[in-house]
């Protein structure tokens, strides 16, 4: 396990509770205006360091070319682990108190540093494939209890494999993008046939996603003890879900329209290098997984605090509705990636793979409104006095995540999305 | 409905039973060697016309740039319907007996025409998203009868919506690519727990897929009467399936590992313009679909003959195991595309959307071995004397498709894939 160098400090003023300490250095894509040039940056405190400027100035040279004056991080990630390491070390040194190259160059600072509140963040990678797993035992049990059979809530395959499904890469959106309430088919119990309607049970799912850093060849599975080499970093993911549409459509081929309208991610990719000091174990896996899923390294999870806040349109403050931790996930990311490729599926740089809703054991650690309000039987009271069983128009959902140890904090920032009213449709013809 | 100009003939010698008449002109991507330059061509008889040469020579000029000296067709398709029309008219004229520009220019012919047997075909588009529907009533009924409840074979949502799921774009492969038999989790009935094994029930699924020609904006569904404007053309699709892996994994989130090892397509995209003369109706939809799926145009399907042949490793000839027709599909492509976007999902140029297995009413028109051999209870005898319930190592599966009317033929060629033995795994550590 990697250790934290507590003596490492930055000349940049960083608040103690900032997610973006010098130990973090997450990568993102930003521009100064909506249509302005997109390039790569690293978050540091409340600022963004423009990596394309460092590259131009000759302060950040990586093997094989230049990577940061580009609208996505794919080329950098694809350039390989040696470059990831080289970039991290170089950037960390440039931002440290010990190095004068940036510290003492006011002109360069003015060119290369931007306030985060002054820039616009974009999707950090072009996402070739989006997959969503279902790896929280508590979540799967809760959903199975509500919708299937409480006495057999967990299906027999659940403890044998990280169950997952293919999502829709085209609707992965970046934090801050408004989400239009979806309309589609749903079937009220009292009706013989479905109706076309705006979703009445709009929900979030608190998840993380990992970003694939190295692909494989089609037909060649990734061994579980090599899988970590294929993972570049992680983001927060709000896997927006239309529960009523999902309930009607999902048998037998799985969720489709209920999920493909928005999968919203945080803009900063926190690298596995930054998260390494926060390694911990997954829960005990019983029965022991089949050999292809059996990891040597039991430190296969991460201690990441996660929360969800709900902010109604005119409320003064947001209400925390969930606090949980990534370490509750039953299946590790390595196991997910290995299982994904075991029949030969090709994965690609930039693929995002969602954890599935991360629920803990207690009701205040459940990762979706469906579970928190227990299928609308226990509505939540917000600080504004309003109650919620699902998400209403005008509500903003904010997810946050961070790791902390020995006073050192490495965080994700947030993924934030606001719900707009459904479109109106006119089918008269 | 568009009519066929029967007087249109080519100066190129085209066999009467060729799929690639002058009325067809499907687009593909080819190279002369495996690593050679990829560029766009059109199939004509047993030859390929190199469109990049026509462009260079100034014989094929389209609005907005040049499109054919590229390794995929995405830019051409994305350039819009006016260009599709312009390209088709120009190429058809150049290949016709009436035009001398190519007919009388031997040098140009030598530069621009290649024998199909001398070139290598590649995936015609970069595929951003791959979706698979489930739109044959006969197939869904057969599968439901075998695996669920014969008295309720068709699930209640099936007649209300074109049920579909997200597939894996990264494993869409082109005809001729060998397929390694997948290994994964399967659960024999006699076992308490699953085993890791090579798939024992490897199957094909006879499908077509349409290629999206025009995307939408996220949050903005495509109206059903506009959906045809968003479809560029069609290919044949063998949706390779591992039935035993599928059976164990698919509840509740749908097929995943069972499908993501190979989705094999024919190399030539037959355009909707070429297929227009073969329009016909879908089967009557009862109950009448909800308004958002209700098409004005009842000529919303196509009369396309489809077949599957099986060729064992050392057999002298292939055996036809299925003959069916695209027109049996219950849901139209327009309805599929509209349903796909109804909650706001974004679709993109190059997306491929599979029809689902196309089964007819009679056993010899079933589109998968699962149905043809009725869950291994009625093995098929091949011309070699061997029998098959599923696909064995060394077998080649060949799918063909064509439309024909008034002596005019517009065909797809074939999608052909051979099964290689499973990898051997060593999990000792």
GROMACS .gro file of C-alpha atoms in nm, chain A residues 126-134 148 155-173 180-185 192-196 218-221 224-225 242 245-246 248-262 287-296 336 339-348 351 353 423 425 427 429, chain B residues 126-134 148 155-173 180-185 192-196 218-221 224-225 242 245-246 248-262 287-296 336 339-348 351 353 423 425 427 429:
model
  182
  126UNK     CA    1  -1.484   1.034  -2.498
  127UNK     CA    2  -1.668   0.729  -2.365
  128UNK     CA    3  -1.665   0.435  -2.610
  129UNK     CA    4  -1.860   0.204  -2.381
  130UNK     CA    5  -2.065   0.244  -2.065
  131UNK     CA    6  -2.138  -0.050  -1.839
  132UNK     CA    7  -2.327  -0.057  -1.514
  133UNK     CA    8  -2.276  -0.320  -1.248
  134UNK     CA    9  -2.501  -0.407  -0.955
  148UNK     CA   10  -3.959  -0.972  -0.613
  155UNK     CA   11  -3.102  -1.400  -0.699
  156UNK     CA   12  -2.881  -1.713  -0.708
  157UNK     CA   13  -2.631  -1.568  -0.957
  158UNK     CA   14  -2.569  -1.255  -0.749
  159UNK     CA   15  -2.314  -1.404  -0.508
  160UNK     CA   16  -2.137  -1.585  -0.794
  161UNK     CA   17  -2.063  -1.299  -1.033
  162UNK     CA   18  -2.061  -0.920  -1.050
  163UNK     CA   19  -2.393  -0.893  -1.235
  164UNK     CA   20  -2.391  -0.609  -1.484
  165UNK     CA   21  -2.543  -0.483  -1.807
  166UNK     CA   22  -2.447  -0.264  -2.097
  167UNK     CA   23  -2.559   0.096  -2.065
  168UNK     CA   24  -2.564   0.368  -2.325
  169UNK     CA   25  -2.238   0.561  -2.371
  170UNK     CA   26  -2.405   0.840  -2.572
  171UNK     CA   27  -2.598   0.964  -2.273
  172UNK     CA   28  -2.310   0.988  -2.029
  173UNK     CA   29  -2.320   1.359  -1.940
  180UNK     CA   30  -3.524   1.663  -1.865
  181UNK     CA   31  -3.774   1.441  -1.686
  182UNK     CA   32  -3.819   1.149  -1.925
  183UNK     CA   33  -4.150   1.039  -2.073
  184UNK     CA   34  -4.229   0.689  -2.187
  185UNK     CA   35  -4.435   0.381  -2.126
  192UNK     CA   36  -5.499  -0.313  -1.850
  193UNK     CA   37  -5.258  -0.147  -2.086
  194UNK     CA   38  -4.962   0.089  -2.042
  195UNK     CA   39  -4.995   0.463  -2.080
  196UNK     CA   40  -4.762   0.721  -2.224
  218UNK     CA   41  -1.113  -0.913  -2.843
  219UNK     CA   42  -1.126  -1.276  -2.733
  220UNK     CA   43  -0.857  -1.224  -2.463
  221UNK     CA   44  -0.998  -1.186  -2.110
  224UNK     CA   45  -0.820  -1.068  -1.228
  225UNK     CA   46  -0.472  -1.011  -1.084
  242UNK     CA   47  -3.707   0.616  -1.415
  245UNK     CA   48  -4.062   0.293  -1.680
  246UNK     CA   49  -3.806   0.041  -1.555
  248UNK     CA   50  -4.270  -0.218  -1.693
  249UNK     CA   51  -3.988  -0.267  -1.943
  250UNK     CA   52  -3.712  -0.462  -1.769
  251UNK     CA   53  -3.830  -0.822  -1.798
  252UNK     CA   54  -3.670  -1.008  -1.975
  253UNK     CA   55  -3.387  -0.806  -2.134
  254UNK     CA   56  -3.305  -0.562  -1.854
  255UNK     CA   57  -3.328  -0.185  -1.808
  256UNK     CA   58  -3.331   0.022  -2.128
  257UNK     CA   59  -3.537   0.342  -2.162
  258UNK     CA   60  -3.543   0.374  -1.782
  259UNK     CA   61  -3.169   0.439  -1.780
  260UNK     CA   62  -3.063   0.578  -2.117
  261UNK     CA   63  -3.175   0.939  -2.076
  262UNK     CA   64  -2.890   1.049  -1.845
  287UNK     CA   65  -1.902  -1.850  -0.118
  288UNK     CA   66  -1.547  -1.802  -0.239
  289UNK     CA   67  -1.567  -1.686  -0.600
  290UNK     CA   68  -1.479  -1.916  -0.889
  291UNK     CA   69  -1.106  -1.918  -0.965
  292UNK     CA   70  -1.126  -1.662  -1.248
  293UNK     CA   71  -1.267  -1.407  -1.000
  294UNK     CA   72  -1.042  -1.498  -0.709
  295UNK     CA   73  -0.800  -1.213  -0.634
  296UNK     CA   74  -0.466  -1.253  -0.460
  336UNK     CA   75  -1.599  -0.645  -1.242
  339UNK     CA   76  -1.596  -1.071  -1.543
  340UNK     CA   77  -1.679  -0.818  -1.816
  341UNK     CA   78  -1.409  -0.962  -2.040
  342UNK     CA   79  -1.427  -1.330  -1.947
  343UNK     CA   80  -1.616  -1.433  -2.261
  344UNK     CA   81  -1.383  -1.222  -2.474
  345UNK     CA   82  -1.546  -0.879  -2.471
  346UNK     CA   83  -1.313  -0.598  -2.572
  347UNK     CA   84  -1.286  -0.299  -2.342
  348UNK     CA   85  -1.137   0.031  -2.454
  351UNK     CA   86  -1.486   0.309  -2.110
  353UNK     CA   87  -1.798   0.112  -1.566
  423UNK     CA   88  -4.146   1.785  -2.259
  425UNK     CA   89  -4.593   1.589  -2.661
  427UNK     CA   90  -4.940   1.304  -3.099
  429UNK     CA   91  -5.225   1.366  -3.649
  555UNK     CA   92  -1.709   0.319  -3.646
  556UNK     CA   93  -1.998   0.204  -3.426
  557UNK     CA   94  -2.065   0.440  -3.133
  558UNK     CA   95  -2.356   0.239  -3.000
  559UNK     CA   96  -2.497  -0.107  -3.057
  560UNK     CA   97  -2.852  -0.193  -2.961
  561UNK     CA   98  -3.036  -0.518  -3.008
  562UNK     CA   99  -3.412  -0.544  -3.031
  563UNK     CA  100  -3.632  -0.850  -2.992
  577UNK     CA  101  -4.058  -1.959  -1.920
  584UNK     CA  102  -4.456  -1.122  -2.181
  585UNK     CA  103  -4.719  -0.847  -2.139
  586UNK     CA  104  -4.487  -0.566  -2.251
  587UNK     CA  105  -4.394  -0.739  -2.577
  588UNK     CA  106  -4.697  -0.633  -2.780
  589UNK     CA  107  -4.678  -0.279  -2.641
  590UNK     CA  108  -4.321  -0.181  -2.725
  591UNK     CA  109  -4.024  -0.296  -2.931
  592UNK     CA  110  -3.836  -0.451  -2.640
  593UNK     CA  111  -3.462  -0.404  -2.672
  594UNK     CA  112  -3.139  -0.376  -2.477
  595UNK     CA  113  -2.803  -0.210  -2.510
  596UNK     CA  114  -2.536  -0.432  -2.660
  597UNK     CA  115  -2.162  -0.378  -2.674
  598UNK     CA  116  -2.034  -0.169  -2.965
  599UNK     CA  117  -1.671  -0.273  -2.912
  600UNK     CA  118  -1.741  -0.629  -3.016
  601UNK     CA  119  -1.921  -0.557  -3.341
  602UNK     CA  120  -1.695  -0.738  -3.591
  609UNK     CA  121  -1.334  -1.791  -3.035
  610UNK     CA  122  -1.579  -2.007  -2.843
  611UNK     CA  123  -1.642  -1.809  -2.524
  612UNK     CA  124  -1.581  -1.941  -2.173
  613UNK     CA  125  -1.761  -1.821  -1.866
  614UNK     CA  126  -2.003  -1.909  -1.591
  621UNK     CA  127  -2.545  -2.643  -0.665
  622UNK     CA  128  -2.304  -2.381  -0.789
  623UNK     CA  129  -2.199  -2.260  -1.133
  624UNK     CA  130  -1.887  -2.386  -1.305
  625UNK     CA  131  -1.634  -2.212  -1.525
  647UNK     CA  132  -3.016   1.432  -2.602
  648UNK     CA  133  -3.359   1.480  -2.446
  649UNK     CA  134  -3.531   1.513  -2.787
  650UNK     CA  135  -3.706   1.194  -2.903
  653UNK     CA  136  -4.207   0.792  -3.547
  654UNK     CA  137  -4.307   0.955  -3.876
  671UNK     CA  138  -2.386  -1.839  -2.561
  674UNK     CA  139  -2.409  -1.853  -2.012
  675UNK     CA  140  -2.717  -1.645  -2.099
  677UNK     CA  141  -2.756  -1.835  -1.586
  678UNK     CA  142  -2.678  -1.464  -1.606
  679UNK     CA  143  -2.975  -1.289  -1.765
  680UNK     CA  144  -3.212  -1.242  -1.469
  681UNK     CA  145  -3.262  -0.961  -1.372
  682UNK     CA  146  -3.050  -0.723  -1.584
  683UNK     CA  147  -3.058  -0.899  -1.921
  684UNK     CA  148  -2.797  -1.066  -2.144
  685UNK     CA  149  -2.437  -0.956  -2.091
  686UNK     CA  150  -2.142  -1.198  -2.123
  687UNK     CA  151  -2.359  -1.426  -2.336
  688UNK     CA  152  -2.366  -1.168  -2.613
  689UNK     CA  153  -2.063  -0.942  -2.583
  690UNK     CA  154  -1.800  -1.169  -2.738
  691UNK     CA  155  -1.906  -1.120  -3.102
  716UNK     CA  156  -5.344  -0.398  -2.992
  717UNK     CA  157  -5.286  -0.077  -3.182
  718UNK     CA  158  -4.963   0.076  -3.048
  719UNK     CA  159  -4.966   0.381  -2.824
  720UNK     CA  160  -4.971   0.707  -3.020
  721UNK     CA  161  -4.597   0.767  -3.005
  722UNK     CA  162  -4.541   0.437  -3.189
  723UNK     CA  163  -4.829   0.472  -3.433
  724UNK     CA  164  -4.697   0.518  -3.787
  725UNK     CA  165  -4.888   0.684  -4.068
  765UNK     CA  166  -3.763   0.073  -3.281
  768UNK     CA  167  -3.892   0.384  -2.884
  769UNK     CA  168  -3.515   0.393  -2.832
  770UNK     CA  169  -3.521   0.772  -2.806
  771UNK     CA  170  -3.857   0.827  -2.634
  772UNK     CA  171  -3.706   0.895  -2.291
  773UNK     CA  172  -3.444   1.121  -2.448
  774UNK     CA  173  -3.162   0.884  -2.540
  775UNK     CA  174  -2.921   1.025  -2.794
  776UNK     CA  175  -2.846   0.817  -3.102
  777UNK     CA  176  -2.548   0.885  -3.324
  780UNK     CA  177  -2.504   0.334  -3.439
  782UNK     CA  178  -2.953  -0.144  -3.413
  852UNK     CA  179  -0.898  -2.078  -2.502
  854UNK     CA  180  -0.725  -2.123  -1.895
  856UNK     CA  181  -0.609  -2.044  -1.283
  858UNK     CA  182  -0.166  -1.962  -0.852
   0.00000   0.00000   0.00000
